[in-house]
Amino acid sequence: MARKTQTQETAVSCGTLRERTRRAIVQLLKQEGCLDAETLASHLGITAMAVRQHLYALRDEQLITYQEESRPMGRPAKLWQLTAAADRFFPDGYAELTLSLLNSVKQAFGEAGLDRLLEVRSKQQLESYNQQMKGKRSLKQRLNKLVEIRTHEGYMAEVQAQADGSFLLIENHCPICAAATVCTGLCAKELEIFQAVLGDDTHIQRVEHIIAGERRCAYQIIPH
């Protein structure tokens, strides 16, 4: 087999770098929401001009779009955001299979059967989380571990400390979104699990919800 020429190897390398950069842009827009080219460039350590080239290429693939925002000086800024087509880059939790199973359970056993299924699932999930929480005594330790668990499950989770002493648990992606849309009990059970895992000395409330049309799910956690 003939060896690749230096030109071919350079082309492959450039193509790989280009794809990595565009995937990083998609990841940042998923994580942070709407961003302009300058902010993306700062995150990526490249020029705003280079970022714009990638942004327009991603737009041509219908993966991102933008809205203009007026600025005090100069032209309006383009704030870039993902389109629904970009969902394919993130885990979907086998949406079609899950929906089919949920509908089958409802048809076979009714709403009571579906509620029972959610109870069993929640019990198993809570047992798993508590097992992984061993040795995590402080709220901050438990939150960090919960973020690790949820990120591993595909939720792109993070936690932010707030000025008032509370915390914001953020999930930038929902791998079970399709299932949660038709079975709202899934979201209700997750809120109960978070409360159980973090302890009775905290109050948790959902303040943003993907199912309600927002970009992410977010939970305010207030220590008592």
Rosetta silent file (secondary structure, phi, psi, omega in degrees, C-alpha in Angstrom):
SEQUENCE: MARKTQTQETAVSCGTLRERTRRAIVQLLKQEGCLDAETLASHLGITAMAVRQHLYALRDEQLITYQEESRPMGRPAKLWQLTAAADRFFPDGYAELTLSLLNSVKQAFGEAGLDRLLEVRSKQQLESYNQQMKGKRSLKQRLNKLVEIRTHEGYMAEVQAQADGSFLLIENHCPICAAATVCTGLCAKELEIFQAVLGDDTHIQRVEHIIAGERRCAYQIIPH
SCORE:     score description
SCORE:     0.000 S_00000001
   1 L     0.000  130.568 -178.397    0.000    0.000    0.000 S_00000001
   2 L   -69.398  142.152  177.732    1.420    3.385   -0.998 S_00000001
   3 L   -72.416  149.015  175.388    2.226    5.797    1.803 S_00000001
   4 L   -67.741  143.069  175.995    0.223    8.998    2.024 S_00000001
   5 L   -74.210  163.731  178.779    2.040   12.010    0.702 S_00000001
   6 H   -60.600  -36.144  178.775    2.835   14.902    3.028 S_00000001
   7 H   -64.102  -42.215  179.287    0.153   16.961    1.270 S_00000001
   8 H   -65.462  -41.734 -179.987   -2.450   14.261    1.879 S_00000001
   9 H   -64.733  -38.621  178.325   -1.467   13.944    5.525 S_00000001
  10 H   -64.890  -41.189  179.741   -1.686   17.711    5.964 S_00000001
  11 H   -63.604  -42.473  177.752   -5.148   17.761    4.377 S_00000001
  12 H   -62.522  -43.857 -179.564   -6.362   14.987    6.692 S_00000001
  13 H   -62.071  -43.436  179.640   -4.911   16.796    9.704 S_00000001
  14 H   -65.060  -39.797  178.855   -6.587   20.076    8.730 S_00000001
  15 H   -63.717  -41.389  178.600   -9.887   18.301    8.166 S_00000001
  16 H   -63.857  -43.130  178.961   -9.710   16.658   11.590 S_00000001
  17 H   -63.859  -40.587  178.878   -8.896   19.980   13.258 S_00000001
  18 H   -61.249  -44.825 -179.950  -11.749   21.670   11.409 S_00000001
  19 H   -66.111  -39.814  178.789  -14.218   19.033   12.568 S_00000001
  20 H   -62.918  -41.049 -179.574  -12.956   19.207   16.159 S_00000001
  21 H   -65.575  -42.578 -179.466  -13.350   22.981   16.181 S_00000001
  22 H   -68.589  -36.280  176.663  -16.888   22.830   14.802 S_00000001
  23 H   -66.559  -36.426  178.011  -17.837   20.127   17.275 S_00000001
  24 H   -65.363  -36.850  177.114  -16.411   22.328   20.059 S_00000001
  25 H   -64.225  -45.780  178.105  -18.577   25.227   18.848 S_00000001
  26 H   -59.743  -42.707  179.915  -21.678   23.023   18.902 S_00000001
  27 H   -62.606  -43.475 -179.521  -20.752   21.842   22.410 S_00000001
  28 H   -65.246  -41.414  179.344  -20.281   25.414   23.663 S_00000001
  29 H   -66.543  -33.280  176.018  -23.594   26.577   22.215 S_00000001
  30 H   -69.261  -40.598 -175.872  -25.312   23.629   23.893 S_00000001
  31 H   -74.532  -41.759 -170.499  -23.580   24.353   27.180 S_00000001
  32 H  -105.466  -16.714 -174.298  -23.838   28.138   27.248 S_00000001
  33 L    87.948 -152.753 -176.565  -26.781   29.033   25.016 S_00000001
  34 L   -63.870  131.489  178.545  -26.625   31.975   22.603 S_00000001
  35 E  -140.373  150.301  174.365  -23.091   33.309   22.043 S_00000001
  36 L   -92.508  172.737 -174.974  -21.480   35.766   19.653 S_00000001
  37 H   -63.706  -38.069 -178.768  -18.366   35.060   17.595 S_00000001
  38 H   -63.584  -42.206  179.816  -16.061   37.023   19.903 S_00000001
  39 H   -66.561  -42.468  177.433  -17.130   35.037   22.961 S_00000001
  40 H   -61.842  -41.486  179.801  -16.749   31.746   21.127 S_00000001
  41 H   -61.562  -39.553  178.647  -13.303   32.826   19.934 S_00000001
  42 H   -63.071  -41.340  178.542  -12.281   33.596   23.522 S_00000001
  43 H   -65.381  -39.301 -171.361  -13.380   30.122   24.660 S_00000001
  44 H   -90.930  -14.443  179.964  -11.626   28.366   21.781 S_00000001
  45 L    73.354   29.019  176.055   -8.437   30.405   21.709 S_00000001
  46 L  -128.696  174.936 -176.958   -8.741   31.297   18.013 S_00000001
  47 L   -75.575  155.380  177.328   -9.608   34.479   16.147 S_00000001
  48 H   -63.250  -33.168  178.647  -13.155   35.742   15.748 S_00000001
  49 H   -63.490  -42.999  178.555  -12.636   35.670   11.960 S_00000001
  50 H   -64.396  -41.014  178.959  -11.781   31.969   12.102 S_00000001
  51 H   -61.217  -42.160 -178.639  -14.814   31.304   14.304 S_00000001
  52 H   -61.722  -37.310  177.192  -17.101   33.090   11.840 S_00000001
  53 H   -60.286  -43.596  178.129  -15.918   30.828    9.033 S_00000001
  54 H   -66.957  -39.901 -178.653  -16.903   27.788   11.098 S_00000001
  55 H   -62.299  -44.150 -179.481  -20.209   29.392   12.119 S_00000001
  56 H   -69.091  -32.265  175.573  -21.267   30.037    8.545 S_00000001
  57 H   -66.392  -42.149  178.080  -20.283   26.502    7.572 S_00000001
  58 H   -66.460  -34.708  177.207  -22.410   25.139   10.436 S_00000001
  59 H   -65.886  -40.268  178.886  -25.260   27.402    9.362 S_00000001
  60 H   -62.040  -27.962  176.601  -25.055   26.018    5.836 S_00000001
  61 L   -85.626    2.171  179.131  -25.506   22.564    7.382 S_00000001
  62 L    62.879   28.207  178.593  -28.588   23.958    9.204 S_00000001
  63 L   -91.128  -23.842  178.922  -27.066   23.061   12.562 S_00000001
  64 E  -138.002  162.284  174.447  -27.080   26.618   13.911 S_00000001
  65 E  -144.005  178.347 -179.855  -28.883   29.890   13.323 S_00000001
  66 E  -142.670  159.831  169.964  -28.594   33.389   14.730 S_00000001
  67 E  -129.335  147.656 -176.843  -30.592   36.335   15.944 S_00000001
  68 E   -91.229  141.398  178.996  -29.343   39.897   15.946 S_00000001
  69 E  -125.068  127.848 -179.822  -28.952   41.904   19.128 S_00000001
  70 L   -66.795  141.708  177.012  -28.543   45.686   19.122 S_00000001
  71 L  -121.545  152.061 -177.949  -25.366   47.055   20.682 S_00000001
  72 L   -55.499  -35.422 -179.203  -24.737   50.621   21.923 S_00000001
  73 L  -129.745  144.361  176.259  -22.055   51.120   19.279 S_00000001
  74 L    81.641 -169.117 -177.687  -21.578   49.598   15.864 S_00000001
  75 L   -77.294  159.709  176.240  -23.688   47.067   14.028 S_00000001
  76 L   -59.459  147.341  179.216  -25.978   44.580   15.771 S_00000001
  77 E   -89.664  144.677  174.677  -24.217   41.454   17.039 S_00000001
  78 E   -88.789  121.017  175.459  -25.137   38.011   15.790 S_00000001
  79 E  -102.013  116.075 -173.604  -26.007   35.671   18.663 S_00000001
  80 E   -91.177  144.478  178.564  -25.650   32.092   17.484 S_00000001
  81 E  -147.491  160.009 -178.851  -27.724   29.168   18.735 S_00000001
  82 E   -76.412  151.008  170.346  -28.316   25.529   17.868 S_00000001
  83 L   -98.375  172.266  179.062  -31.184   24.304   15.744 S_00000001
  84 H   -62.110  -25.132 -179.322  -33.122   21.097   16.396 S_00000001
  85 H   -64.291  -22.929 -178.964  -30.954   19.414   13.731 S_00000001
  86 H   -76.955   -8.414 -179.222  -27.989   19.596   16.131 S_00000001
  87 H   -60.077  -22.917 -177.353  -29.696   17.229   18.566 S_00000001
  88 H   -66.799  -17.067  178.862  -28.116   14.327   16.724 S_00000001
  89 H   -81.470   -5.603 -175.747  -24.760   15.215   18.290 S_00000001
  90 L  -124.019  148.281 -176.184  -26.117   14.518   21.770 S_00000001
  91 L   -61.081  137.710 -178.081  -27.427   11.280   23.305 S_00000001
  92 L  -109.839    5.996  176.291  -31.165   10.796   22.922 S_00000001
  93 L    63.525   30.296 -179.784  -31.626    7.884   25.332 S_00000001
  94 L    53.606   57.526 -170.945  -33.021    5.614   22.587 S_00000001
  95 H   -54.514  -48.115 -175.527  -36.084    7.850   22.299 S_00000001
  96 H   -63.523  -43.124  179.223  -38.137    5.737   19.919 S_00000001
  97 H   -63.579  -43.542 -179.131  -37.669    2.542   21.922 S_00000001
  98 H   -62.198  -45.811  179.211  -38.479    4.301   25.189 S_00000001
  99 H   -60.801  -41.724  179.780  -41.645    5.868   23.790 S_00000001
 100 H   -62.538  -42.888 -179.899  -42.755    2.510   22.396 S_00000001
 101 H   -66.404  -41.888  179.390  -42.219    0.790   25.748 S_00000001
 102 H   -62.449  -44.097  178.984  -44.052    3.510   27.681 S_00000001
 103 H   -64.736  -36.595  179.329  -47.031    3.324   25.329 S_00000001
 104 H   -66.503  -42.108  177.999  -47.047   -0.473   25.579 S_00000001
 105 H   -62.091  -42.903 -178.966  -47.062   -0.349   29.386 S_00000001
 106 H   -64.620  -41.269  179.725  -49.907    2.165   29.372 S_00000001
 107 H   -67.624  -38.634 -175.688  -51.965    0.063   26.962 S_00000001
 108 H   -79.196  -37.761 -170.985  -51.340   -3.176   28.840 S_00000001
 109 H  -125.073    0.124  177.924  -51.611   -1.965   32.438 S_00000001
 110 H    75.308 -174.876 -179.150  -53.172    1.499   32.314 S_00000001
 111 H   -62.240  -35.210 -179.964  -52.019    4.610   34.162 S_00000001
 112 H   -63.322  -38.377  178.236  -51.639    2.633   37.397 S_00000001
 113 H   -67.228  -38.342  178.422  -49.181    0.307   35.697 S_00000001
 114 H   -66.497  -40.442  177.192  -47.189    3.222   34.333 S_00000001
 115 H   -62.047  -40.105  178.723  -47.072    4.811   37.788 S_00000001
 116 H   -64.012  -41.782  178.550  -45.812    1.521   39.232 S_00000001
 117 H   -60.337  -42.822  178.995  -43.109    1.351   36.564 S_00000001
 118 H   -65.026  -37.369  178.419  -41.940    4.857   37.477 S_00000001
 119 H   -62.527  -45.967 -179.635  -41.861    3.937   41.160 S_00000001
 120 H   -63.650  -45.480  179.397  -39.656    0.910   40.479 S_00000001
 121 H   -60.566  -44.483 -178.543  -37.355    2.898   38.209 S_00000001
 122 H   -64.419  -38.989  178.491  -37.042    5.713   40.741 S_00000001
 123 H   -62.776  -44.919  179.156  -36.251    3.281   43.551 S_00000001
 124 H   -65.333  -40.349  179.992  -33.476    1.666   41.520 S_00000001
 125 H   -64.765  -42.437 -179.391  -32.107    5.057   40.460 S_00000001
 126 H   -65.938  -41.218  177.749  -32.091    6.346   44.042 S_00000001
 127 H   -60.634  -42.143  179.213  -30.322    3.223   45.301 S_00000001
 128 H   -64.398  -44.923 -179.260  -27.648    3.669   42.617 S_00000001
 129 H   -63.936  -45.248 -179.219  -27.167    7.350   43.417 S_00000001
 130 H   -62.944  -36.340  177.412  -26.954    6.745   47.167 S_00000001
 131 H   -61.744  -40.957 -179.055  -24.374    4.017   46.606 S_00000001
 132 H   -77.387  -15.005 -179.293  -22.231    6.466   44.658 S_00000001
 133 L   -87.095   -2.360 -176.878  -22.727    9.154   47.303 S_00000001
 134 L   -57.321  131.306 -179.482  -20.984    7.175   50.029 S_00000001
 135 L    87.422   -7.591  179.160  -18.415    9.321   51.805 S_00000001
 136 L   -96.072   99.032 -171.871  -19.871   12.537   50.377 S_00000001
 137 L   -95.698  -42.945 -177.059  -21.057   14.356   53.498 S_00000001
 138 L   -77.971  157.439  179.582  -21.180   18.065   52.675 S_00000001
 139 H   -60.680  -41.300 -179.273  -23.788   19.518   50.321 S_00000001
 140 H   -62.766  -41.317  178.094  -21.061   20.738   47.969 S_00000001
 141 H   -63.155  -42.283 -178.165  -19.512   17.255   47.788 S_00000001
 142 H   -69.147  -36.832  177.427  -22.889   15.678   47.103 S_00000001
 143 H   -65.245  -44.675  179.624  -23.725   18.253   44.451 S_00000001
 144 H   -61.885  -38.602  178.325  -20.415   17.713   42.683 S_00000001
 145 H   -68.959  -39.500  178.122  -20.982   13.958   42.733 S_00000001
 146 H   -62.700  -40.386  176.482  -24.535   14.389   41.429 S_00000001
 147 H   -60.294  -43.795  179.275  -23.176   16.516   38.577 S_00000001
 148 H   -61.425  -44.673 -179.410  -20.665   13.772   37.779 S_00000001
 149 H   -63.297  -48.902 -176.290  -23.378   11.106   37.776 S_00000001
 150 H   -67.349  -35.814  177.075  -25.802   13.096   35.653 S_00000001
 151 H   -64.782  -41.093  177.185  -23.123   14.111   33.156 S_00000001
 152 H   -61.247  -30.524  179.985  -22.157   10.441   32.767 S_00000001
 153 L   -83.812   -3.145  174.797  -25.837    9.753   32.026 S_00000001
 154 L   103.562   11.042 -175.353  -25.829   12.349   29.252 S_00000001
 155 L   -90.428   -4.320 -179.341  -27.346   15.408   30.948 S_00000001
 156 L    50.265   56.427 -172.322  -24.313   17.724   30.540 S_00000001
 157 E   -86.720  155.490  173.494  -24.734   18.829   34.150 S_00000001
 158 E  -154.928  162.605  177.055  -22.976   21.559   36.087 S_00000001
 159 E  -128.743  139.219  179.681  -23.443   23.373   39.385 S_00000001
 160 E  -125.576  126.987  175.023  -23.063   27.080   40.037 S_00000001
 161 E   -75.011  137.119 -179.393  -22.760   28.695   43.468 S_00000001
 162 L  -102.867  158.322 -176.379  -25.019   31.733   43.840 S_00000001
 163 L   -62.393  -27.832 -177.307  -24.297   34.971   45.697 S_00000001
 164 L   -86.689    6.564  179.123  -27.092   34.299   48.229 S_00000001
 165 L    93.970   -7.005  177.181  -25.555   30.970   49.317 S_00000001
 166 L   -86.235  177.299  178.458  -27.827   28.796   47.203 S_00000001
 167 E  -128.590  154.087  174.963  -26.748   26.628   44.274 S_00000001
 168 E  -118.754  113.382  175.037  -28.010   26.214   40.737 S_00000001
 169 E   -90.771  118.901 -174.226  -27.920   22.669   39.352 S_00000001
 170 E  -115.286  135.164  173.403  -28.018   22.969   35.564 S_00000001
 171 E  -122.011  110.177 -173.725  -28.661   20.254   32.994 S_00000001
 172 L   -82.068   -8.979  179.603  -27.903   21.495   29.488 S_00000001
 173 L  -145.967  147.228  177.390  -29.223   18.404   27.742 S_00000001
 174 L  -122.806  104.421 -178.296  -32.001   15.910   28.393 S_00000001
 175 L   -71.862   -9.035  178.733  -31.316   12.458   26.903 S_00000001
 176 L  -117.077   26.209 -173.486  -34.861   11.326   27.795 S_00000001
 177 H   -57.827  -44.259 -178.456  -36.628   14.452   26.531 S_00000001
 178 H   -61.152  -42.018  179.561  -38.932   12.619   24.123 S_00000001
 179 H   -68.611  -40.832 -178.257  -40.048   10.221   26.859 S_00000001
 180 H   -66.528  -27.292  179.762  -40.454   13.006   29.427 S_00000001
 181 H   -66.035  -37.753 -178.691  -42.666   14.927   27.017 S_00000001
 182 H   -96.313  -11.188 -179.857  -45.264   12.145   26.957 S_00000001
 183 L  -135.452   83.705 -174.838  -44.657   10.968   30.525 S_00000001
 184 L   -65.090  -16.585  177.837  -44.315   14.005   32.788 S_00000001
 185 H   -61.520  -26.213  177.832  -43.989   11.711   35.783 S_00000001
 186 H   -60.049  -44.509 -179.644  -40.357   11.137   34.791 S_00000001
 187 H   -68.437  -40.818  179.613  -39.500   14.773   35.548 S_00000001
 188 H   -62.013  -41.227  179.984  -41.479   14.759   38.799 S_00000001
 189 H   -66.694  -37.342  179.258  -39.638   11.640   39.985 S_00000001
 190 H   -63.586  -39.040  177.613  -36.253   13.146   39.162 S_00000001
 191 H   -62.342  -40.517  177.613  -37.024   16.147   41.343 S_00000001
 192 H   -64.240  -39.653 -179.827  -37.922   13.761   44.186 S_00000001
 193 H   -65.143  -43.968  178.141  -34.662   11.847   43.668 S_00000001
 194 H   -58.516  -43.511 -179.625  -32.572   15.017   43.815 S_00000001
 195 H   -62.788  -43.596 -178.954  -34.282   15.978   47.070 S_00000001
 196 H   -66.341  -39.545 -177.991  -33.667   12.539   48.580 S_00000001
 197 H   -71.033  -39.399 -176.053  -30.025   12.432   47.489 S_00000001
 198 H   -85.082  -18.098  172.615  -29.146   15.935   48.674 S_00000001
 199 L   105.590  159.285 -177.639  -30.980   15.623   51.987 S_00000001
 200 L   -72.011  -11.441 -179.997  -33.825   17.120   53.979 S_00000001
 201 L   -87.489   17.564  175.357  -31.685   20.101   54.963 S_00000001
 202 E  -131.485  154.440  172.859  -32.092   21.525   51.456 S_00000001
 203 E  -117.275  128.967 -176.542  -35.032   22.875   49.484 S_00000001
 204 E  -121.015  133.559  173.603  -35.062   22.157   45.740 S_00000001
 205 E  -141.020  142.563  178.222  -37.239   23.707   43.073 S_00000001
 206 E   -80.464  128.070 -178.086  -37.100   23.556   39.291 S_00000001
 207 E  -113.834  -14.409  173.379  -36.700   27.049   37.844 S_00000001
 208 E  -141.056  146.532 -173.126  -36.123   26.190   34.161 S_00000001
 209 L  -145.405  122.032  178.784  -37.539   23.268   32.200 S_00000001
 210 H   -59.310  -39.585 -178.381  -36.698   21.993   28.722 S_00000001
 211 H   -62.018  -27.656  179.184  -40.180   20.503   28.390 S_00000001
 212 H   -84.833    5.067  177.095  -41.621   24.003   28.887 S_00000001
 213 L    99.139    3.511 -179.810  -39.614   25.244   25.918 S_00000001
 214 L   -87.542  165.426 -172.721  -36.555   26.565   27.732 S_00000001
 215 L   -70.025  -27.029 -172.765  -32.985   25.824   26.668 S_00000001
 216 L  -149.211  170.407  168.060  -32.082   23.802   29.743 S_00000001
 217 E  -101.902  137.682  179.464  -33.362   22.393   33.017 S_00000001
 218 E  -140.946  141.682 -176.934  -32.202   24.197   36.129 S_00000001
 219 E  -126.146  126.170  175.089  -32.845   23.543   39.810 S_00000001
 220 E   -87.025  128.915 -177.501  -32.385   26.043   42.634 S_00000001
 221 E  -119.035  115.522 -174.515  -31.002   24.372   45.735 S_00000001
 222 E  -113.351  115.617  176.071  -31.355   26.324   48.971 S_00000001
 223 E   -68.048  140.254  177.126  -29.637   25.024   52.150 S_00000001
 224 L   -77.720    0.000    0.000  -31.818   25.302   55.245 S_00000001
